[in-house]
Amino acid sequence: GVPAAYSIARFRTGGQTVRVGILATQILPPIALVIPVFILARDTGLLNNQGMLAVMYLSFNLPFVVWILTGFFQGLPQEVEEAALVDGATRLQVLRLVVVPMALPGLISAGVFSFILAWNEFLFAFILTGIESRTLPVALVGLITQAGTQVGPMVAGTVLMSVPVIALTFMVKRYLVSGLTFGSVK
């Protein structure tokens, strides 16, 4: 998402149409895509495959990441990039050596949000996976049966599901705060 967001922020790639298109992908409800994605996965033999699930998460989270990072890149000073270009750096070197280090809090914030969206996603994991490849949210729902809810395993699974998100949040806490508040005060 970094090259796309940088291109949109600095060069206005695609104009307003691309920006509205990226935002429109977030407006579309996922339930509208379940049947076509299921048919595609079934016809290609990728049903019950975590690789297909990873591709789906990537395709849903990439517009979100591009949208967030575009606003973040627009808030970075262009003069620093121009100085690097004057010093002889190429556009790719400017992106890699100047822009990405300056945008690290925003990159980490977008990455954490993207991880949480994929980690908690239920609908596509429920439809596209089977017993061998199901994710933790789908497995937790399997603990609710006609005989009743297995409370002990459900609570244990919920705690296990929360631990990676909490640990990740604490590891990148200082980047999250600066990434979320960037540009709020001019």
Coordinates of C-alpha atoms in Angstrom, one line a residue:
G1 CA 0.0 0.0 0.0
V2 CA 3.0 2.3 0.5
P3 CA 3.8 2.9 -3.2
A4 CA 0.1 3.4 -4.1
A5 CA -0.5 5.8 -1.2
Y6 CA 2.6 7.8 -2.0
S7 CA 1.8 8.0 -5.7
I8 CA -1.7 9.2 -4.9
A9 CA -0.6 11.7 -2.3
R10 CA 2.3 13.2 -4.3
F11 CA 1.4 12.8 -8.0
R12 CA -2.4 12.8 -7.7
T13 CA -2.4 9.4 -9.6
G14 CA -5.8 8.6 -10.9
G15 CA -7.3 11.9 -9.7
Q16 CA -10.4 12.1 -7.6
T17 CA -11.9 9.0 -9.3
V18 CA -9.3 6.7 -7.7
R19 CA -9.8 8.3 -4.3
V20 CA -13.5 7.9 -4.4
G21 CA -13.1 4.3 -5.7
I22 CA -10.8 3.4 -2.8
L23 CA -13.4 4.9 -0.4
A24 CA -16.2 3.0 -2.1
T25 CA -14.5 -0.3 -1.5
Q26 CA -14.9 0.4 2.2
I27 CA -18.6 1.2 1.8
L28 CA -19.5 -2.0 0.0
P29 CA -20.8 -4.5 2.6
P30 CA -18.8 -7.8 2.7
I31 CA -21.9 -9.9 2.6
A32 CA -22.5 -8.7 -1.0
L33 CA -19.2 -10.5 -2.0
V34 CA -19.6 -13.8 -0.1
I35 CA -21.4 -15.7 -2.8
P36 CA -19.1 -14.6 -5.8
V37 CA -16.0 -15.3 -3.7
F38 CA -17.3 -18.7 -2.6
I39 CA -18.0 -19.7 -6.2
L40 CA -14.6 -18.5 -7.3
A41 CA -12.9 -20.4 -4.5
R42 CA -14.9 -23.5 -5.3
D43 CA -14.2 -23.4 -9.0
T44 CA -10.5 -22.8 -8.6
G45 CA -10.1 -25.5 -5.9
L46 CA -9.1 -23.1 -3.2
L47 CA -11.9 -23.7 -0.8
N48 CA -10.7 -24.7 2.7
N49 CA -7.4 -23.1 1.9
Q50 CA -5.8 -20.5 4.2
G51 CA -4.0 -19.0 1.2
M52 CA -7.3 -18.0 -0.3
L53 CA -8.3 -16.5 3.0
A54 CA -5.0 -14.5 3.1
V55 CA -5.6 -13.2 -0.4
M56 CA -9.2 -12.1 0.6
Y57 CA -7.9 -10.3 3.7
L58 CA -5.2 -8.6 1.6
S59 CA -7.7 -7.5 -1.0
F60 CA -10.1 -6.1 1.6
N61 CA -7.4 -4.4 3.8
L62 CA -5.2 -2.9 1.0
P63 CA -7.7 -0.1 0.1
F64 CA -8.0 0.7 3.8
V65 CA -4.2 0.9 4.2
V66 CA -3.9 3.0 1.0
W67 CA -6.6 5.4 2.2
I68 CA -5.1 5.9 5.6
L69 CA -1.5 6.2 4.3
T70 CA -2.5 8.7 1.5
G71 CA -3.7 11.2 4.2
F72 CA -0.5 10.5 6.2
F73 CA 1.8 11.1 3.2
Q74 CA 0.0 14.3 2.3
G75 CA 0.9 15.6 5.8
L76 CA 4.7 15.0 5.3
P77 CA 6.7 18.0 4.2
Q78 CA 7.5 17.9 0.5
E79 CA 10.6 20.1 1.0
V80 CA 12.6 17.2 2.5
E81 CA 11.9 15.1 -0.6
E82 CA 12.8 17.9 -2.9
A83 CA 16.1 18.4 -1.0
A84 CA 16.9 14.7 -1.5
L85 CA 16.1 14.9 -5.2
V86 CA 18.4 17.9 -5.5
D87 CA 21.1 15.9 -3.8
G88 CA 20.8 13.3 -6.6
A89 CA 18.5 10.7 -5.1
T90 CA 16.0 8.9 -7.4
R91 CA 12.3 8.9 -6.6
L92 CA 12.6 5.3 -5.4
Q93 CA 15.5 6.2 -3.1
V94 CA 13.5 9.2 -1.8
L95 CA 10.6 6.9 -1.0
R96 CA 12.8 4.2 0.6
L97 CA 15.3 6.4 2.5
V98 CA 13.4 9.6 3.3
V99 CA 9.7 9.1 3.2
V100 CA 9.3 5.7 4.8
P101 CA 11.4 6.6 7.9
M102 CA 9.4 9.8 8.3
A103 CA 6.2 7.9 7.8
L104 CA 7.0 5.0 10.2
P105 CA 4.4 5.9 12.8
G106 CA 1.7 6.0 10.1
L107 CA 2.9 2.8 8.6
I108 CA 2.8 1.0 12.0
S109 CA -0.7 2.5 12.8
A110 CA -2.1 1.3 9.4
G111 CA -0.4 -2.1 9.9
V112 CA -1.9 -2.6 13.3
F113 CA -5.4 -1.6 12.2
S114 CA -5.0 -3.9 9.2
F115 CA -3.9 -6.8 11.4
I116 CA -6.8 -6.3 13.7
L117 CA -9.3 -6.2 10.9
A118 CA -8.0 -9.5 9.5
W119 CA -7.6 -11.1 12.9
N120 CA -11.2 -10.4 13.9
E121 CA -12.8 -11.1 10.5
F122 CA -15.5 -13.8 10.7
L123 CA -17.7 -14.0 7.7
F124 CA -15.2 -15.0 5.0
A125 CA -13.3 -17.3 7.4
F126 CA -16.6 -19.0 8.1
I127 CA -17.6 -19.4 4.5
L128 CA -14.2 -20.2 2.9
T129 CA -12.6 -22.5 5.5
G130 CA -13.3 -26.0 6.8
I131 CA -12.5 -27.9 9.9
E132 CA -8.8 -28.2 9.1
S133 CA -8.2 -24.6 8.1
R134 CA -10.6 -22.5 10.2
T135 CA -9.6 -19.5 12.1
L136 CA -10.0 -18.8 15.8
P137 CA -13.2 -16.8 15.6
V138 CA -14.8 -19.6 13.6
A139 CA -13.5 -22.2 16.0
L140 CA -15.0 -20.2 19.0
V141 CA -18.4 -20.2 17.4
G142 CA -18.1 -24.0 17.0
L143 CA -18.2 -24.2 20.9
I144 CA -21.9 -23.1 20.8
T145 CA -23.9 -26.2 20.2
Q146 CA -27.5 -27.4 20.7
A147 CA -26.4 -28.9 24.0
G148 CA -25.3 -25.5 25.2
T149 CA -22.4 -23.2 25.2
Q150 CA -19.1 -24.6 26.4
V151 CA -18.3 -21.6 28.6
G152 CA -14.8 -22.7 29.9
P153 CA -13.3 -23.4 26.4
M154 CA -15.1 -20.3 25.0
V155 CA -13.5 -18.0 27.6
A156 CA -10.1 -19.6 27.2
G157 CA -10.3 -19.2 23.4
T158 CA -11.4 -15.6 23.8
V159 CA -8.4 -14.8 26.0
L160 CA -6.1 -16.6 23.5
M161 CA -7.6 -14.6 20.7
S162 CA -7.1 -11.3 22.6
V163 CA -3.4 -11.9 23.6
P164 CA -1.7 -11.2 20.2
V165 CA -3.7 -8.0 19.6
I166 CA -3.0 -6.7 23.1
A167 CA 0.7 -7.7 22.9
L168 CA 1.1 -6.0 19.5
T169 CA -0.7 -2.9 20.7
F170 CA 1.7 -2.6 23.7
M171 CA 4.7 -3.2 21.5
V172 CA 3.9 -0.4 19.1
K173 CA 2.0 1.9 21.5
R174 CA 4.3 4.9 21.1
Y175 CA 4.1 4.7 17.3
L176 CA 0.3 4.4 17.5
V177 CA -0.1 7.5 19.5
S178 CA 2.1 9.6 17.2
G179 CA 0.6 8.0 14.1
L180 CA -2.9 8.7 15.1
T181 CA -2.3 12.3 16.3
F182 CA -0.1 13.3 13.3
G183 CA -1.5 16.3 11.6
S184 CA -4.1 17.0 14.2
V185 CA -2.3 20.2 15.3
K186 CA -0.9 22.5 12.6

